[in-house]
Amino acid sequence: MMVYIIMAIAIMLAVLALTLIAISKGYDYKHSIDPMPDNENKSEDKKDHTG
């Protein structure tokens, strides 16, 4: 019976460690966004699609 308790605690600690590692890697990821297009490109796009 004691072996099962030790195995269960070991599995819970392993899952906790893997969860914390995954969360840490998620926070370390550098997110980036695309730059906003300038207004000249928007007016050219409208001309191309309407004419």
Coordinates of C-alpha atoms in Angstrom, one line a residue:
M1 CA 0.0 0.0 0.0
M2 CA 2.8 2.4 0.9
V3 CA 4.4 1.8 -2.6
Y4 CA 1.3 3.1 -4.3
I5 CA 1.3 6.3 -2.2
I6 CA 4.9 6.9 -3.0
M7 CA 4.3 6.3 -6.8
A8 CA 1.3 8.6 -6.7
I9 CA 3.3 11.4 -5.0
A10 CA 6.1 10.9 -7.5
I11 CA 3.8 11.1 -10.5
M12 CA 2.1 14.2 -9.1
L13 CA 5.5 15.9 -8.6
A14 CA 6.5 15.0 -12.1
V15 CA 3.3 16.5 -13.5
L16 CA 3.8 19.6 -11.4
A17 CA 7.4 20.0 -12.6
L18 CA 6.4 19.6 -16.3
T19 CA 3.5 22.0 -15.9
L20 CA 5.8 24.7 -14.3
I21 CA 8.4 24.1 -17.1
A22 CA 5.8 24.6 -19.8
I23 CA 4.4 27.8 -18.2
S24 CA 8.0 29.1 -17.8
K25 CA 8.7 28.5 -21.5
G26 CA 5.4 30.2 -22.4
Y27 CA 6.4 33.3 -20.5
D28 CA 9.9 33.3 -22.1
Y29 CA 8.5 33.3 -25.6
K30 CA 9.1 36.6 -27.4
H31 CA 5.8 37.7 -29.1
S32 CA 6.0 40.0 -32.0
I33 CA 3.4 41.9 -34.1
D34 CA 3.5 43.0 -37.7
P35 CA 4.0 46.7 -38.2
M36 CA 1.1 48.8 -39.2
P37 CA 0.9 49.4 -43.0
D38 CA 1.3 53.1 -44.0
N39 CA -1.6 55.0 -45.5
E40 CA -0.1 55.2 -49.0
N41 CA -0.4 51.4 -49.4
K42 CA -4.0 51.5 -48.4
S43 CA -4.9 54.1 -51.0
E44 CA -3.0 52.2 -53.7
D45 CA -4.8 49.0 -52.8
K46 CA -8.2 50.7 -53.1
K47 CA -7.3 52.0 -56.6
D48 CA -6.1 48.5 -57.7
H49 CA -9.3 46.8 -56.6
T50 CA -11.8 49.4 -57.9
G51 CA -10.3 50.0 -61.3

